[in-house]
mmCIF file of C-alpha atoms in Angstrom:
data_model
loop_
_atom_site.group_PDB
_atom_site.id
_atom_site.type_symbol
_atom_site.label_atom_id
_atom_site.label_comp_id
_atom_site.label_asym_id
_atom_site.label_seq_id
_atom_site.Cartn_x
_atom_site.Cartn_y
_atom_site.Cartn_z
ATOM 1 C CA UNK C 1 232.919 43.974 58.289
ATOM 2 C CA UNK C 2 229.304 44.008 59.413
ATOM 3 C CA UNK C 3 227.031 42.906 56.608
ATOM 4 C CA UNK C 4 224.416 45.525 55.647
ATOM 5 C CA UNK C 5 221.570 43.167 56.507
ATOM 6 C CA UNK C 6 222.828 42.896 60.098
ATOM 7 C CA UNK C 7 223.038 46.643 60.682
ATOM 8 C CA UNK C 8 220.423 48.802 62.425
ATOM 9 C CA UNK C 9 217.622 50.265 60.337
ATOM 10 C CA UNK C 10 218.596 53.203 58.142
ATOM 11 C CA UNK C 11 218.062 56.582 59.764
ATOM 12 C CA UNK C 12 215.310 58.847 58.530
ATOM 13 C CA UNK C 13 216.484 61.594 56.188
ATOM 14 C CA UNK C 14 214.516 64.864 56.130
ATOM 15 C CA UNK C 15 212.814 65.471 52.807
ATOM 16 C CA UNK C 16 212.881 61.793 51.847
ATOM 17 C CA UNK C 17 210.013 59.377 52.585
ATOM 18 C CA UNK C 18 210.614 56.877 55.393
ATOM 19 C CA UNK C 19 212.940 53.966 54.491
ATOM 20 C CA UNK C 20 214.401 56.005 51.655
ATOM 21 C CA UNK C 21 217.847 57.595 51.285
ATOM 22 C CA UNK C 22 219.031 60.729 49.411
ATOM 23 C CA UNK C 23 221.392 58.929 47.043
ATOM 24 C CA UNK C 24 222.319 62.269 45.462
ATOM 25 C CA UNK C 25 224.039 63.107 48.746
ATOM 26 C CA UNK C 26 224.672 59.831 50.587
ATOM 27 C CA UNK C 27 226.704 57.236 48.677
ATOM 28 C CA UNK C 28 225.495 53.683 49.130
ATOM 29 C CA UNK C 29 227.868 50.811 49.765
ATOM 30 C CA UNK C 30 228.839 48.964 46.615
ATOM 31 C CA UNK C 31 227.843 45.311 46.840
ATOM 32 C CA UNK C 32 228.989 42.391 44.720
ATOM 33 C CA UNK C 33 226.585 41.692 41.889
ATOM 34 C CA UNK C 34 225.733 38.043 41.345
ATOM 35 C CA UNK C 35 224.367 37.279 37.901
ATOM 36 C CA UNK C 36 222.404 34.042 37.856
ATOM 37 C CA UNK C 37 223.301 32.917 34.350
ATOM 38 C CA UNK C 38 224.176 29.374 33.332
ATOM 39 C CA UNK C 39 223.485 28.108 36.842
ATOM 40 C CA UNK C 40 224.340 24.425 37.233
ATOM 41 C CA UNK C 41 224.928 22.212 40.277
ATOM 42 C CA UNK C 42 228.667 22.444 39.604
ATOM 43 C CA UNK C 43 228.508 26.232 39.555
ATOM 44 C CA UNK C 44 226.211 26.326 42.568
ATOM 45 C CA UNK C 45 228.042 24.087 45.035
ATOM 46 C CA UNK C 46 230.758 22.107 43.298
ATOM 47 C CA UNK C 47 233.874 22.004 45.486
ATOM 48 C CA UNK C 48 232.137 23.704 48.436
ATOM 49 C CA UNK C 49 232.046 22.278 51.961
ATOM 50 C CA UNK C 50 229.913 24.851 53.798
ATOM 51 C CA UNK C 51 232.858 26.602 55.414
ATOM 52 C CA UNK C 52 232.089 30.059 56.781
ATOM 53 C CA UNK C 53 228.332 29.422 56.967
ATOM 54 C CA UNK C 54 226.478 29.305 60.293
ATOM 55 C CA UNK C 55 223.552 26.878 60.551
ATOM 56 C CA UNK C 56 221.146 26.569 63.474
ATOM 57 C CA UNK C 57 218.971 23.508 64.084
ATOM 58 C CA UNK C 58 215.808 24.626 65.907
ATOM 59 C CA UNK C 59 214.514 21.329 67.208
ATOM 60 C CA UNK C 60 214.829 18.856 70.116
ATOM 61 C CA UNK C 61 218.515 19.590 70.680
ATOM 62 C CA UNK C 62 221.585 18.042 69.047
ATOM 63 C CA UNK C 63 223.906 15.345 70.360
ATOM 64 C CA UNK C 64 227.234 17.148 70.214
ATOM 65 C CA UNK C 65 229.208 13.969 70.867
ATOM 66 C CA UNK C 66 227.931 12.085 67.831
ATOM 67 C CA UNK C 67 230.823 11.500 65.406
ATOM 68 C CA UNK C 68 228.625 12.296 62.411
ATOM 69 C CA UNK C 69 227.455 15.565 63.902
ATOM 70 C CA UNK C 70 230.226 17.080 66.039
ATOM 71 C CA UNK C 71 231.247 19.711 66.672
ATOM 72 C CA UNK C 72 228.260 21.714 67.918
ATOM 73 C CA UNK C 73 229.530 25.251 68.327
ATOM 74 C CA UNK C 74 226.669 26.608 70.426
ATOM 75 C CA UNK C 75 223.775 24.952 72.240
ATOM 76 C CA UNK C 76 220.864 26.909 73.697
ATOM 77 C CA UNK C 77 217.453 26.041 75.067
ATOM 78 C CA UNK C 78 214.195 27.758 75.974
ATOM 79 C CA UNK C 79 213.215 27.761 79.650
ATOM 80 C CA UNK C 80 210.174 29.239 81.336
ATOM 81 C CA UNK C 81 210.478 31.186 84.571
ATOM 82 C CA UNK C 82 208.079 31.275 87.483
ATOM 83 C CA UNK C 83 206.296 34.160 85.790
ATOM 84 C CA UNK C 84 205.713 31.976 82.730
ATOM 85 C CA UNK C 85 207.899 34.060 80.457
ATOM 86 C CA UNK C 86 210.399 32.285 78.188
ATOM 87 C CA UNK C 87 214.104 32.970 78.219
ATOM 88 C CA UNK C 88 217.101 31.589 76.318
ATOM 89 C CA UNK C 89 219.921 29.958 78.268
ATOM 90 C CA UNK C 90 223.010 27.940 77.337
ATOM 91 C CA UNK C 91 222.761 24.173 77.659
ATOM 92 C CA UNK C 92 224.779 21.065 76.978
ATOM 93 C CA UNK C 93 224.571 19.756 73.390
ATOM 94 C CA UNK C 94 222.257 16.837 74.177
ATOM 95 C CA UNK C 95 219.215 15.328 72.507
ATOM 96 C CA UNK C 96 217.313 12.500 74.174
ATOM 97 C CA UNK C 97 214.607 12.507 71.502
ATOM 98 C CA UNK C 98 216.842 12.098 68.447
ATOM 99 C CA UNK C 99 214.922 14.309 66.028
ATOM 100 C CA UNK C 100 217.305 17.255 66.106
ATOM 101 C CA UNK C 101 220.370 15.033 65.924
ATOM 102 C CA UNK C 102 218.984 13.318 62.832
ATOM 103 C CA UNK C 103 218.474 16.684 61.128
ATOM 104 C CA UNK C 104 221.904 17.938 62.170
ATOM 105 C CA UNK C 105 223.597 14.791 60.882
ATOM 106 C CA UNK C 106 222.085 15.269 57.441
ATOM 107 C CA UNK C 107 223.324 18.852 57.271
ATOM 108 C CA UNK C 108 226.801 17.867 58.461
ATOM 109 C CA UNK C 109 227.047 14.998 55.960
ATOM 110 C CA UNK C 110 226.326 17.347 53.076
ATOM 111 C CA UNK C 111 228.209 20.411 54.296
ATOM 112 C CA UNK C 112 230.963 19.165 56.625
ATOM 113 C CA UNK C 113 232.541 22.601 57.012
ATOM 114 C CA UNK C 114 229.516 24.448 58.444
ATOM 115 C CA UNK C 115 229.404 25.947 61.893
ATOM 116 C CA UNK C 116 226.548 23.988 63.463
ATOM 117 C CA UNK C 117 224.509 25.190 66.447
ATOM 118 C CA UNK C 118 221.450 23.962 68.315
ATOM 119 C CA UNK C 119 218.395 25.723 69.688
ATOM 120 C CA UNK C 120 216.231 23.341 71.700
ATOM 121 C CA UNK C 121 212.513 24.148 71.616
ATOM 122 C CA UNK C 122 211.057 20.618 71.816
ATOM 123 C CA UNK C 123 210.851 18.211 74.746
ATOM 124 C CA UNK C 124 212.034 14.625 74.990
ATOM 125 C CA UNK C 125 208.723 13.467 73.525
ATOM 126 C CA UNK C 126 209.043 15.696 70.428
ATOM 127 C CA UNK C 127 206.406 18.029 71.774
ATOM 128 C CA UNK C 128 206.631 21.725 72.401
ATOM 129 C CA UNK C 129 204.725 24.944 72.824
ATOM 130 C CA UNK C 130 204.151 27.731 70.385
ATOM 131 C CA UNK C 131 205.719 30.174 72.814
ATOM 132 C CA UNK C 132 208.901 28.109 72.975
ATOM 133 C CA UNK C 133 209.031 27.967 69.189
ATOM 134 C CA UNK C 134 208.637 31.722 68.890
ATOM 135 C CA UNK C 135 211.304 32.423 71.509
ATOM 136 C CA UNK C 136 213.821 29.983 70.050
ATOM 137 C CA UNK C 137 213.261 31.104 66.483
ATOM 138 C CA UNK C 138 213.566 34.763 67.420
ATOM 139 C CA UNK C 139 216.893 34.055 69.127
ATOM 140 C CA UNK C 140 218.239 32.213 66.076
ATOM 141 C CA UNK C 141 217.221 35.028 63.734
ATOM 142 C CA UNK C 142 218.635 37.778 65.928
ATOM 143 C CA UNK C 143 221.848 35.784 66.372
ATOM 144 C CA UNK C 144 222.406 36.166 62.644
ATOM 145 C CA UNK C 145 222.524 32.550 61.496
ATOM 146 C CA UNK C 146 222.821 32.205 57.747
ATOM 147 C CA UNK C 147 220.488 29.199 57.537
ATOM 148 C CA UNK C 148 217.946 27.986 60.114
ATOM 149 C CA UNK C 149 216.489 24.496 59.841
ATOM 150 C CA UNK C 150 212.975 24.218 61.234
ATOM 151 C CA UNK C 151 211.662 20.674 60.879
ATOM 152 C CA UNK C 152 208.519 21.320 62.878
ATOM 153 C CA UNK C 153 205.235 23.171 62.691
ATOM 154 C CA UNK C 154 202.322 24.356 64.801
ATOM 155 C CA UNK C 155 198.633 23.949 64.017
ATOM 156 C CA UNK C 156 197.526 26.726 66.371
ATOM 157 C CA UNK C 157 196.406 29.803 64.420
ATOM 158 C CA UNK C 158 197.002 32.165 67.343
ATOM 159 C CA UNK C 159 200.753 31.914 66.721
ATOM 160 C CA UNK C 160 200.516 32.747 63.016
ATOM 161 C CA UNK C 161 200.909 36.557 63.238
ATOM 162 C CA UNK C 162 204.050 36.340 65.375
ATOM 163 C CA UNK C 163 205.495 33.545 63.220
ATOM 164 C CA UNK C 164 204.770 35.583 60.110
ATOM 165 C CA UNK C 165 206.600 38.579 61.561
ATOM 166 C CA UNK C 166 209.619 36.425 62.458
ATOM 167 C CA UNK C 167 209.719 34.786 59.029
ATOM 168 C CA UNK C 168 209.719 38.197 57.365
ATOM 169 C CA UNK C 169 212.380 39.460 59.762
ATOM 170 C CA UNK C 170 214.578 36.505 58.863
ATOM 171 C CA UNK C 171 214.069 37.087 55.133
ATOM 172 C CA UNK C 172 215.122 40.727 55.307
ATOM 173 C CA UNK C 173 218.127 39.910 57.516
ATOM 174 C CA UNK C 174 219.293 37.231 55.044
ATOM 175 C CA UNK C 175 218.683 34.453 57.504
ATOM 176 C CA UNK C 176 217.248 31.681 55.345
ATOM 177 C CA UNK C 177 214.475 29.688 57.016
ATOM 178 C CA UNK C 178 214.202 26.158 55.641
ATOM 179 C CA UNK C 179 210.964 24.641 56.939
ATOM 180 C CA UNK C 180 209.500 21.170 56.526
ATOM 181 C CA UNK C 181 205.891 20.725 55.519
ATOM 182 C CA UNK C 182 203.607 18.841 57.903
ATOM 183 C CA UNK C 183 203.560 15.067 57.383
ATOM 184 C CA UNK C 184 199.769 15.093 57.421
ATOM 185 C CA UNK C 185 197.411 17.020 55.115
ATOM 186 C CA UNK C 186 196.513 19.528 57.802
ATOM 187 C CA UNK C 187 196.726 23.287 58.068
ATOM 188 C CA UNK C 188 199.910 24.179 59.933
ATOM 189 C CA UNK C 189 202.613 26.855 60.038
ATOM 190 C CA UNK C 190 205.122 28.351 59.190
ATOM 191 C CA UNK C 191 205.928 26.235 56.140
ATOM 192 C CA UNK C 192 203.215 27.786 53.862
ATOM 193 C CA UNK C 193 204.673 31.297 54.314
ATOM 194 C CA UNK C 194 206.117 32.852 51.158
ATOM 195 C CA UNK C 195 209.203 34.113 53.005
ATOM 196 C CA UNK C 196 210.444 30.622 53.956
ATOM 197 C CA UNK C 197 211.871 27.791 51.856
ATOM 198 C CA UNK C 198 209.334 24.984 52.253
ATOM 199 C CA UNK C 199 210.264 21.350 51.724
ATOM 200 C CA UNK C 200 208.435 18.041 51.368
ATOM 201 C CA UNK C 201 209.756 14.575 50.536
ATOM 202 C CA UNK C 202 210.669 12.560 47.490
ATOM 203 C CA UNK C 203 211.709 8.907 47.701
ATOM 204 C CA UNK C 204 215.072 8.837 45.909
ATOM 205 C CA UNK C 205 218.249 8.309 47.895
ATOM 206 C CA UNK C 206 220.565 10.926 46.356
ATOM 207 C CA UNK C 207 220.977 13.636 49.029
ATOM 208 C CA UNK C 208 221.682 16.284 46.387
ATOM 209 C CA UNK C 209 218.687 15.458 44.222
ATOM 210 C CA UNK C 210 215.867 17.950 44.617
ATOM 211 C CA UNK C 211 212.839 18.939 42.608
ATOM 212 C CA UNK C 212 210.924 22.155 42.208
ATOM 213 C CA UNK C 213 207.194 21.944 42.867
ATOM 214 C CA UNK C 214 205.187 24.241 40.571
ATOM 215 C CA UNK C 215 202.070 23.680 42.691
ATOM 216 C CA UNK C 216 202.452 25.669 45.920
ATOM 217 C CA UNK C 217 202.578 26.016 48.836
ATOM 218 C CA UNK C 218 205.467 23.482 49.076
ATOM 219 C CA UNK C 219 208.344 24.734 46.936
ATOM 220 C CA UNK C 220 210.849 21.880 46.855
ATOM 221 C CA UNK C 221 211.082 18.127 47.241
ATOM 222 C CA UNK C 222 214.157 16.473 48.764
ATOM 223 C CA UNK C 223 215.050 13.001 50.032
ATOM 224 C CA UNK C 224 212.723 12.166 52.908
ATOM 225 C CA UNK C 225 211.970 8.439 52.670
ATOM 226 C CA UNK C 226 214.147 5.833 54.359
ATOM 227 C CA UNK C 227 216.855 8.380 55.084
ATOM 228 C CA UNK C 228 219.940 7.141 56.976
ATOM 229 C CA UNK C 229 220.251 9.496 59.949
ATOM 230 C CA UNK C 230 222.460 9.958 62.979
ATOM 231 C CA UNK C 231 220.895 8.958 66.294
ATOM 232 C CA UNK C 232 221.867 9.965 69.855
ATOM 233 C CA UNK C 233 224.473 7.730 71.419
ATOM 234 C CA UNK C 234 226.586 7.418 68.289
ATOM 235 C CA UNK C 235 224.297 5.160 66.283
ATOM 236 C CA UNK C 236 222.353 5.465 63.053
ATOM 237 C CA UNK C 237 218.905 4.492 61.919
ATOM 238 C CA UNK C 238 216.561 5.093 59.015
ATOM 239 C CA UNK C 239 213.704 7.559 59.213
ATOM 240 C CA UNK C 240 211.074 8.951 56.893
ATOM 241 C CA UNK C 241 209.299 12.271 56.940
ATOM 242 C CA UNK C 242 209.399 15.805 55.669
ATOM 243 C CA UNK C 243 211.446 16.588 58.763
ATOM 244 C CA UNK C 244 214.385 14.857 57.116
ATOM 245 C CA UNK C 245 213.807 16.308 53.666
ATOM 246 C CA UNK C 246 214.248 19.864 54.965
ATOM 247 C CA UNK C 247 217.848 19.444 56.218
ATOM 248 C CA UNK C 248 218.859 18.198 52.774
ATOM 249 C CA UNK C 249 217.833 21.594 51.406
ATOM 250 C CA UNK C 250 219.497 23.261 54.395
ATOM 251 C CA UNK C 251 222.703 21.446 53.510
ATOM 252 C CA UNK C 252 222.455 22.579 49.908
ATOM 253 C CA UNK C 253 221.828 26.170 51.015
ATOM 254 C CA UNK C 254 224.925 26.037 53.217
ATOM 255 C CA UNK C 255 227.061 24.754 50.342
ATOM 256 C CA UNK C 256 225.756 27.369 47.929
ATOM 257 C CA UNK C 257 226.236 30.228 50.395
ATOM 258 C CA UNK C 258 229.757 29.120 51.251
ATOM 259 C CA UNK C 259 230.671 29.414 47.578
ATOM 260 C CA UNK C 260 228.523 32.469 46.731
ATOM 261 C CA UNK C 261 228.477 34.420 49.971
ATOM 262 C CA UNK C 262 226.556 37.468 48.782
ATOM 263 C CA UNK C 263 223.478 35.687 47.469
ATOM 264 C CA UNK C 264 220.253 37.081 48.880
ATOM 265 C CA UNK C 265 217.483 34.694 50.002
ATOM 266 C CA UNK C 266 215.658 35.513 46.768
ATOM 267 C CA UNK C 267 218.723 34.634 44.683
ATOM 268 C CA UNK C 268 219.402 31.522 46.739
ATOM 269 C CA UNK C 269 215.888 30.236 46.086
ATOM 270 C CA UNK C 270 216.443 30.977 42.412
ATOM 271 C CA UNK C 271 219.598 28.850 42.475
ATOM 272 C CA UNK C 272 217.688 26.001 44.120
ATOM 273 C CA UNK C 273 215.036 26.359 41.431
ATOM 274 C CA UNK C 274 217.538 26.401 38.583
ATOM 275 C CA UNK C 275 219.415 23.354 39.893
ATOM 276 C CA UNK C 276 216.281 21.280 40.492
ATOM 277 C CA UNK C 277 216.244 18.013 38.567
ATOM 278 C CA UNK C 278 212.968 18.709 36.800
ATOM 279 C CA UNK C 279 214.102 22.198 35.765
ATOM 280 C CA UNK C 280 217.554 21.559 34.327
ATOM 281 C CA UNK C 281 217.316 17.831 33.649
ATOM 282 C CA UNK C 282 220.943 17.070 34.454
ATOM 283 C CA UNK C 283 222.573 14.188 36.229
ATOM 284 C CA UNK C 284 222.921 15.053 39.911
ATOM 285 C CA UNK C 285 225.389 12.237 40.597
ATOM 286 C CA UNK C 286 226.718 13.226 43.985
ATOM 287 C CA UNK C 287 230.192 11.876 43.291
ATOM 288 C CA UNK C 288 230.725 14.515 40.615
ATOM 289 C CA UNK C 289 229.685 17.406 42.834
ATOM 290 C CA UNK C 290 231.366 16.785 46.151
ATOM 291 C CA UNK C 291 234.520 18.462 47.332
ATOM 292 C CA UNK C 292 237.696 16.374 47.470
ATOM 293 C CA UNK C 293 237.807 14.333 50.663
ATOM 294 C CA UNK C 294 234.072 14.660 51.308
ATOM 295 C CA UNK C 295 233.048 12.240 54.098
ATOM 296 C CA UNK C 296 230.300 10.428 52.175
ATOM 297 C CA UNK C 297 231.033 6.731 52.064
ATOM 298 C CA UNK C 298 229.248 3.381 51.888
ATOM 299 C CA UNK C 299 225.785 3.348 53.375
ATOM 300 C CA UNK C 300 226.197 1.633 56.717
ATOM 301 C CA UNK C 301 223.221 1.776 58.986
ATOM 302 C CA UNK C 302 223.194 0.541 62.576
ATOM 303 C CA UNK C 303 220.013 0.574 64.633
#
């Protein structure tokens, strides 16, 4: 069944203002109603593994051979033709920079059952263009991914209108954009947009521990200091930055959606809010919340 949010726009009905529907004549599809009462971490993601949820890492690529990341179900990249126009083409699941692999490994460690894909928009030096970002993000949204991790930003204001349009498109298509805040106190985008889930760092090691920030524009804090991450070539290292806080929230979103498939982005953000440590004040001990056989084990880090 095609989800309503992936269908073409509703046709125009004579006598009814645009975007409306004559409900006296046209029955609407009945959708499951999700009441957000007594929301706890156990209710939100207890026993879930992310199965059935599609996640895209828009970044520097993903090492599809890394044992803590594989499998990568789809790998795409942005290329520019002789005319300077961007296009999306398939590529091997590789990442010589490491940034995307680190983000993907965090998501996989939290939600081992997700379908993980890669959209490469950055170069080997973790640099990129605004046009590449726009093209790659548009592809991920139109491909219908449930959650898109965007651990990057642009400081160029000329890309803001197009980014804003894409963020809104994602929101209304139920494609949740999880975006890291800039590591420096500078004006950058798209993390301040109201239609994305914005994330900055806290310094506690529990991957499931997150906080709500009542002082916008950043909405949530997740583990982003000294994070053990996967690194290309099969190794691991430790890294710090908001880039690595965002995939922790992406992982949580994947778990929640795999258990409560019909949550809208608005409801999903409400669940994140209601399960934040400083909102509910409960013990987020990961061992109590993970599904049986979850791959988390002793913290072994190899550089």
